[in-house]
Coordinates of C-alpha atoms and ligand atoms in Angstrom, one line a residue:
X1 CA 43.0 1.2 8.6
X2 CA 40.1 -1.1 8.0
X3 CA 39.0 -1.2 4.5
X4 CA 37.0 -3.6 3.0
X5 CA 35.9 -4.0 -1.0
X6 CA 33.2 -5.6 -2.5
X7 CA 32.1 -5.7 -6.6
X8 CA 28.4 -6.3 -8.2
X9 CA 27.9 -7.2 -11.9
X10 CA 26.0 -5.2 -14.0
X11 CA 22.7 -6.4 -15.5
X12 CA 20.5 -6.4 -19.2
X13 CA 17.3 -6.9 -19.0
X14 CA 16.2 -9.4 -21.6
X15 CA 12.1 -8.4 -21.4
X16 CA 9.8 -6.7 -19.5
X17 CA 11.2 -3.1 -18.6
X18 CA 9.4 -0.3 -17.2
X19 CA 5.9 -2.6 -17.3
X20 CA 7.7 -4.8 -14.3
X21 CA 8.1 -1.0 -12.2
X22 CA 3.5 -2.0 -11.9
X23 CA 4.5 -5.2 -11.0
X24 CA 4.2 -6.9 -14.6
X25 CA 6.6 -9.6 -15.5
X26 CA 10.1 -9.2 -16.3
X27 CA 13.8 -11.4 -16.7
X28 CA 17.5 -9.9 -16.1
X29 CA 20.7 -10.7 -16.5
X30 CA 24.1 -10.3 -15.0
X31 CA 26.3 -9.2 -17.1
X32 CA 30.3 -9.7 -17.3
X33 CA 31.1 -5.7 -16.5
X34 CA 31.6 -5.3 -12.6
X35 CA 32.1 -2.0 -10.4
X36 CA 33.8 -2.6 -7.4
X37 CA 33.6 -0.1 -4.1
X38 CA 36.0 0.0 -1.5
X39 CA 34.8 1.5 1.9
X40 CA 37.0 2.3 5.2
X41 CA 35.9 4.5 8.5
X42 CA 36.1 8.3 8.1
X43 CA 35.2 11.5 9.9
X44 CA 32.7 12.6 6.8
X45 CA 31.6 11.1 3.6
X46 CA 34.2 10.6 1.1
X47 CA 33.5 9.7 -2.5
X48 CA 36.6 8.8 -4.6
X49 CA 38.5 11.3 -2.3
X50 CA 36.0 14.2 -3.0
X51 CA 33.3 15.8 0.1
X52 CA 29.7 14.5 -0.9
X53 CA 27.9 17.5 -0.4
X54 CA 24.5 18.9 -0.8
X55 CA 21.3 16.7 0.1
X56 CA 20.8 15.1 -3.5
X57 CA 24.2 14.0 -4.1
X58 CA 24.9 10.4 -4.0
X59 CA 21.3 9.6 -3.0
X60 CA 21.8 5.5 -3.4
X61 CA 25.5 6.2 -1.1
X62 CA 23.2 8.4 1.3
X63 CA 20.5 6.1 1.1
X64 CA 22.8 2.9 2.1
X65 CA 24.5 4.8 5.1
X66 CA 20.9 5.8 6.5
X67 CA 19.9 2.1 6.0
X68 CA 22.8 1.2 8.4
X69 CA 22.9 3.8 11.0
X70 CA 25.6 5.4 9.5
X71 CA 27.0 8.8 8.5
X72 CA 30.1 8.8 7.1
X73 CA 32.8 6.6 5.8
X74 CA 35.3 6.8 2.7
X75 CA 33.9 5.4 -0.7
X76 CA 36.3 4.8 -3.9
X77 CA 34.7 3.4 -7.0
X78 CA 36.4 1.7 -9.7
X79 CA 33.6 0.7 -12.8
X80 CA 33.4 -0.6 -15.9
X81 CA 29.8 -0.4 -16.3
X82 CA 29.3 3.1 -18.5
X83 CA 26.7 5.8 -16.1
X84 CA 23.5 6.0 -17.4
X85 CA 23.5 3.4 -19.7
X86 CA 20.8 1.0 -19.3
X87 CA 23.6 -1.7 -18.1
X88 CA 23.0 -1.2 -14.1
X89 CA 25.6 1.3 -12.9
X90 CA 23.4 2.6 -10.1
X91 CA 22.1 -0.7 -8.7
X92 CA 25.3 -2.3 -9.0
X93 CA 26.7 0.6 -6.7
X94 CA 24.0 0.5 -4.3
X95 CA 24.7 -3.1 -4.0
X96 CA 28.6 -3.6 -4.0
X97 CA 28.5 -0.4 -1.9
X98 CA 25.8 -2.0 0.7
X99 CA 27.8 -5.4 1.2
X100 CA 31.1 -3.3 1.8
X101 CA 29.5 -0.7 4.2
X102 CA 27.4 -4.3 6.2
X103 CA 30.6 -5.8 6.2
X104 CA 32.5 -3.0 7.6
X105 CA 30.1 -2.2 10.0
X106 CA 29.5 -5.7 11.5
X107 CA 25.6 -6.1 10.2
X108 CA 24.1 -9.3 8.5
X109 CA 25.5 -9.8 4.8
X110 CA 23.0 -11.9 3.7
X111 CA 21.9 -11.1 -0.3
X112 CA 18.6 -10.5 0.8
X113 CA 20.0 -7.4 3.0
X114 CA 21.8 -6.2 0.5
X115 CA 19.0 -6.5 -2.1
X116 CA 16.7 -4.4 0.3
X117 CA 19.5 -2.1 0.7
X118 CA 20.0 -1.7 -2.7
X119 CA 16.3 -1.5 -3.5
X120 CA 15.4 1.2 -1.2
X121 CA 18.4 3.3 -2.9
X122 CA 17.2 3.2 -5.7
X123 CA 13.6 3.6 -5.3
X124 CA 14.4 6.5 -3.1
X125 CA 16.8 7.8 -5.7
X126 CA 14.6 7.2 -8.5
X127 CA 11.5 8.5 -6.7
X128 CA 9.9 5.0 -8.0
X129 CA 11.5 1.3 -9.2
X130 CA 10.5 -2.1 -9.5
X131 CA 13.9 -4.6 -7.1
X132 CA 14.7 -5.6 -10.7
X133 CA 18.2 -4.0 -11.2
X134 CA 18.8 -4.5 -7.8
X135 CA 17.7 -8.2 -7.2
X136 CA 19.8 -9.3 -10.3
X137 CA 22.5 -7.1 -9.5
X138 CA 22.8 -8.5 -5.9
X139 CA 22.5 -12.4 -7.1
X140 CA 23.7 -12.6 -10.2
X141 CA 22.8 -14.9 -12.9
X142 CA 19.4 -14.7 -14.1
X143 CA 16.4 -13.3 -12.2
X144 CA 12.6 -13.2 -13.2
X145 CA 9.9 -11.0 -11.7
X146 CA 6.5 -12.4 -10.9
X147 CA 6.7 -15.4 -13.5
X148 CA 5.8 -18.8 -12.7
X149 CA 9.6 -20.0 -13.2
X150 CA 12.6 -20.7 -11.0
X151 CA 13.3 -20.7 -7.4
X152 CA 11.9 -18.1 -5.1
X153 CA 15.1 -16.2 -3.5
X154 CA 12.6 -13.1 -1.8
X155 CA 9.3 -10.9 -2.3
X156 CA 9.1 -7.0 -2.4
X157 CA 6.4 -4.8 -1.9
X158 CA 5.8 -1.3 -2.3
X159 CA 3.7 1.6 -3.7
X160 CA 1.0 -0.6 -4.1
X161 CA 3.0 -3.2 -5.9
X162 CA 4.8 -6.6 -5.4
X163 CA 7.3 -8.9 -6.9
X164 CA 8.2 -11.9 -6.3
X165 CA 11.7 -12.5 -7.3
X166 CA 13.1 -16.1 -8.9
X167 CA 16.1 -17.5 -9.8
X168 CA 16.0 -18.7 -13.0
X169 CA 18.3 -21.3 -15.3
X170 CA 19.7 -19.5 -18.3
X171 CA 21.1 -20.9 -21.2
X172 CA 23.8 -20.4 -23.1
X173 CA 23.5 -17.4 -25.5
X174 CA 25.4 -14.7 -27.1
X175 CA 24.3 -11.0 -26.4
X176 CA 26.1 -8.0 -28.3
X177 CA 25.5 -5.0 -26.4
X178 CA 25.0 -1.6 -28.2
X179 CA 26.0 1.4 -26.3
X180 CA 24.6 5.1 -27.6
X181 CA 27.0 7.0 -25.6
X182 CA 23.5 9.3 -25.0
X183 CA 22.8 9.8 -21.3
X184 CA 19.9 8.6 -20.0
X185 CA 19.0 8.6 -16.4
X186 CA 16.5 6.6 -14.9
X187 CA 14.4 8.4 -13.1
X188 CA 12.5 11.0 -14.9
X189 CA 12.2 8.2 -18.2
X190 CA 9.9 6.3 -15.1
X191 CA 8.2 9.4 -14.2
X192 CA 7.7 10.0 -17.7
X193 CA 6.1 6.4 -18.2
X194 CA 4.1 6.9 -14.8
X195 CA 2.1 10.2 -16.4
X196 CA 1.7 8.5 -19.6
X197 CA 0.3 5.7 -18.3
X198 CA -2.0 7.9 -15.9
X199 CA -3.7 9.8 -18.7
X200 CA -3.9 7.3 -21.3
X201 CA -5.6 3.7 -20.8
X202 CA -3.5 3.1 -24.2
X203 CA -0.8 3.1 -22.3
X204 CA -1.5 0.6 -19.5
X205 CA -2.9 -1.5 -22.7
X206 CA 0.8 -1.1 -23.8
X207 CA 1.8 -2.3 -20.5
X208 CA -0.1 -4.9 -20.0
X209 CA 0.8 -6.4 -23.7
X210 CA 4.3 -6.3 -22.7
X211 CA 3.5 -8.2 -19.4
X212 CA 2.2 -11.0 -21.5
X213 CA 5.1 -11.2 -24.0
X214 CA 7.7 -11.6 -21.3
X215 CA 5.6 -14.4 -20.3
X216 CA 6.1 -15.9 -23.6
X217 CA 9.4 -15.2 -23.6
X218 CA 10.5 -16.8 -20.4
X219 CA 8.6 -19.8 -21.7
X220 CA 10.6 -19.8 -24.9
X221 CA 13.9 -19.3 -22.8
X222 CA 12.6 -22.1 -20.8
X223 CA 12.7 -24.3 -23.8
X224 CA 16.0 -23.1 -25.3
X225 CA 13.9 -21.8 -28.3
X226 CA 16.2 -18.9 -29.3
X227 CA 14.5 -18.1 -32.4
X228 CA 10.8 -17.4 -30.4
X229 CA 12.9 -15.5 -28.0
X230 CA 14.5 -13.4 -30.1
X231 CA 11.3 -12.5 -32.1
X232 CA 9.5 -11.9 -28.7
X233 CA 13.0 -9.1 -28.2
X234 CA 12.1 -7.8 -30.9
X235 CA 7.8 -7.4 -30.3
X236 CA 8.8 -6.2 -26.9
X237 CA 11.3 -2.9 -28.7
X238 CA 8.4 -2.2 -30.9
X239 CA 5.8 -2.0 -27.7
X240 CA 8.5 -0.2 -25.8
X241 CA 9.0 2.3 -28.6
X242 CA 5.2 2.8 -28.9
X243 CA 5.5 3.3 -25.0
X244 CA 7.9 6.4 -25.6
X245 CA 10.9 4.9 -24.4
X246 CA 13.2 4.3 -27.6
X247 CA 14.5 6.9 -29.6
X248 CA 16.0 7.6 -33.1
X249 CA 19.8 6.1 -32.1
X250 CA 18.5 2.8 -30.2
X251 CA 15.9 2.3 -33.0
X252 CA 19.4 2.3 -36.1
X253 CA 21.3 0.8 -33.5
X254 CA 18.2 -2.0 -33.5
X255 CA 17.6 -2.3 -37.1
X256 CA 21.1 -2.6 -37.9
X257 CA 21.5 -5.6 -36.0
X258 CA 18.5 -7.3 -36.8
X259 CA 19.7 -8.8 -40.6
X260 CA 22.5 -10.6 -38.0
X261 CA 20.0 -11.6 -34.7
X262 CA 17.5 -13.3 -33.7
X263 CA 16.4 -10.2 -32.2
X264 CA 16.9 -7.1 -30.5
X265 CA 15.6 -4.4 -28.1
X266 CA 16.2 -1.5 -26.2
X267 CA 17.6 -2.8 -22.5
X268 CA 16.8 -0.9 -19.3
X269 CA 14.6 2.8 -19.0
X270 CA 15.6 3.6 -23.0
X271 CA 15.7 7.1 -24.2
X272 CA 19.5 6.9 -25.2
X273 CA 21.6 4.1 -22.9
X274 CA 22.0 0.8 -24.3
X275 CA 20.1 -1.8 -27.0
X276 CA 21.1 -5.7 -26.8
X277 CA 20.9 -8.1 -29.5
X278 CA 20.3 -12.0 -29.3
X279 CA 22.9 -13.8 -32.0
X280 CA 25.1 -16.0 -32.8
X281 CA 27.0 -13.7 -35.8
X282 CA 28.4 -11.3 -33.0
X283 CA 31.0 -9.9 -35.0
X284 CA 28.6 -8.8 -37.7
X285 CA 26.3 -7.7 -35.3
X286 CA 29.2 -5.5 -33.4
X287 CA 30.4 -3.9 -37.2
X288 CA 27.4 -3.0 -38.0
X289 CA 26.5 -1.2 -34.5
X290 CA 29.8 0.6 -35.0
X291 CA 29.1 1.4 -38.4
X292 CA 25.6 3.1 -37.0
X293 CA 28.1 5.0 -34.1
X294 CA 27.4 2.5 -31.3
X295 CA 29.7 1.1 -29.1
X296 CA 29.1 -2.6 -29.2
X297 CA 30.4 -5.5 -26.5
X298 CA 30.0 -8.7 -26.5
X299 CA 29.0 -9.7 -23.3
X300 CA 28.7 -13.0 -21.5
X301 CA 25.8 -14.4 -19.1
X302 CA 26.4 -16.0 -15.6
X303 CA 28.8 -14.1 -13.7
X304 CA 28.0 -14.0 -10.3
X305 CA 26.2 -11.6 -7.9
X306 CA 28.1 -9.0 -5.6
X307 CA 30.7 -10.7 -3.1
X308 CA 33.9 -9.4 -1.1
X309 CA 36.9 -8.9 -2.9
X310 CA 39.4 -7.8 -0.3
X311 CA 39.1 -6.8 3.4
X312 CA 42.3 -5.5 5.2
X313 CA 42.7 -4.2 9.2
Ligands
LIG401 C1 15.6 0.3 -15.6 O1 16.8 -0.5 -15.7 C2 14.4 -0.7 -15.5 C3 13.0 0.0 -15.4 O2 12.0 -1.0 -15.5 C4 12.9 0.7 -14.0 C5 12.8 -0.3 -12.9 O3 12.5 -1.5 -13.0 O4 13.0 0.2 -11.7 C6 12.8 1.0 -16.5

């Protein structure tokens, strides 16, 4: 039977969360952790053998399928990108799963595709989302989001916002990872954010303020001035946190690394998932997350976007 599989890195993003969902500026990273979805033909949707039932499960699968006139086919899933843990596990899903299902289907496999795949799932599962996760996830490397840097790779637009999306040199750096282990979907930490900002202009001040530290920070990245770049990390946690979006295990998980970092922040929506920290002492940075019940990895830049791993008639 046909089958074919196809893999997407996960992603960190190094500055600019939630304030790059109203179209602020923002820079990702892939990360070293792939998943990898295999997809064959079959009479109804399978997902790692089990029936996908009910209308709101699976919504990036669902949303994919739709995307390419199809229904049904066979999904298995292998990860090693945690759920819910700031690190990408849904858009690097919606975009290994999207190249698979193109490929299998006989439609265009262009990245661009598969980032608007990959987009749409998520902002339809998410009920609102910048094409951050999704852009990085889909071309690997480094990506930046409305900042005057890099090479334009495509443009998004929707509920009233756009991005234009770069591809942007990255140097060499050392990121330690700190997982929570706490849960934290997406979606309702966005919704969250989206009331917040609607009944308090202190909020879109927040928002904006971050918007003009990325900026600083892709300038400092820019000039390979780790030290700057790291401090902004560490400006950008503290706005984040006064945002709403940190909480009492990313903020230890943060200080604790700190004495060892350049800097460090929350990565991704916050309210558990994942902190990263900017160093070159990784190993003291990975005890003392451990010490502070984190789960730390060391995790390397550069890997490459999604691609086809096997295809078989
Ligand atoms: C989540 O990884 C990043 C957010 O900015 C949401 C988004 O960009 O869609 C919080």
């Amino acid at each position: 039977m046909r089958k074919v599989t196809a893999s997407a890195p996960g992603k960190m993003i190094l500055l600019g969360e939630h304030s790059v969902v109203y179209g602020k500026p923002a820079v990702a990273l892939a990360i070293d952790r792939r998943i990898a979805c295999t997809v064959s033909p079959s009479r109804e949707l399978l997902v790692n053998g089990h029936r996908a039932s009910g209308s709101i499960a699976h919504p990036h699968i669902k949303s994919v399928l739709r995307d390419n006139g199809a229904a049904n086919v066979s999904v298995d899933a292998v990860t090693d990108i945690p759920a819910s843990s700031g690190l990408g596990s849904s858009a690097a899903l919606s975009a290994s799963f999207s190249l698979a299902v193109r490929r299998l289907f006989g439609r265009e496999t262009d990245e661009e595709s598969v980032a608007a795949d990959a987009f749409n799932a998520e902002y339809t599962a998410q009920g609102r989302a910048s094409p951050m996760d999704t852009s990085v996830c889909t071309h690997g490397g480094g990506v930046a989001l409305n900042c005057p840097i890099g090479r334009h790779i495509w443009s998004f637009s929707r509920g009233g916002n756009s991005w234009d999306v770069t591809e942007v040199e990255v140097p060499k750096m050392t990121f330690v990872v700190g997982y929570t282990g706490i849960h934290a979907p997406t979606g309702p930490i966005v919704e969250r954010v989206r009331k917040y900002k609607e009944r308090n202009r202190f909020a879109s001040d927040v928002i904006d303020e971050i918007g003009a530290v990325t900026l600083d920070g892709v300038q400092a990245m820019a000039r390979n001035d780790t030290e700057e770049l790291g401090r902004i990390m560490t400006q950008n946690h503290k706005l984040l946190s006064i945002l709403g979006v940190s909480c009492d295990q990313l903020n230890k998980l943060v200080n604790a690394s700190l004495p060892y970092s350049y800097g460090a922040k929350l990565t991704g929506s916050g309210g558990g998932g994942s902190m990263i920290a900017l160093t070159d002492r990784p190993e003291q940075v990975c005890e003392a997350i451990a010490v502070r019940g984190g789960v730390p990895m060391v995790v390397h830049t550069g890997e490459p976007g999604v691609r086809i791993e096997d295809e078989q008639d």
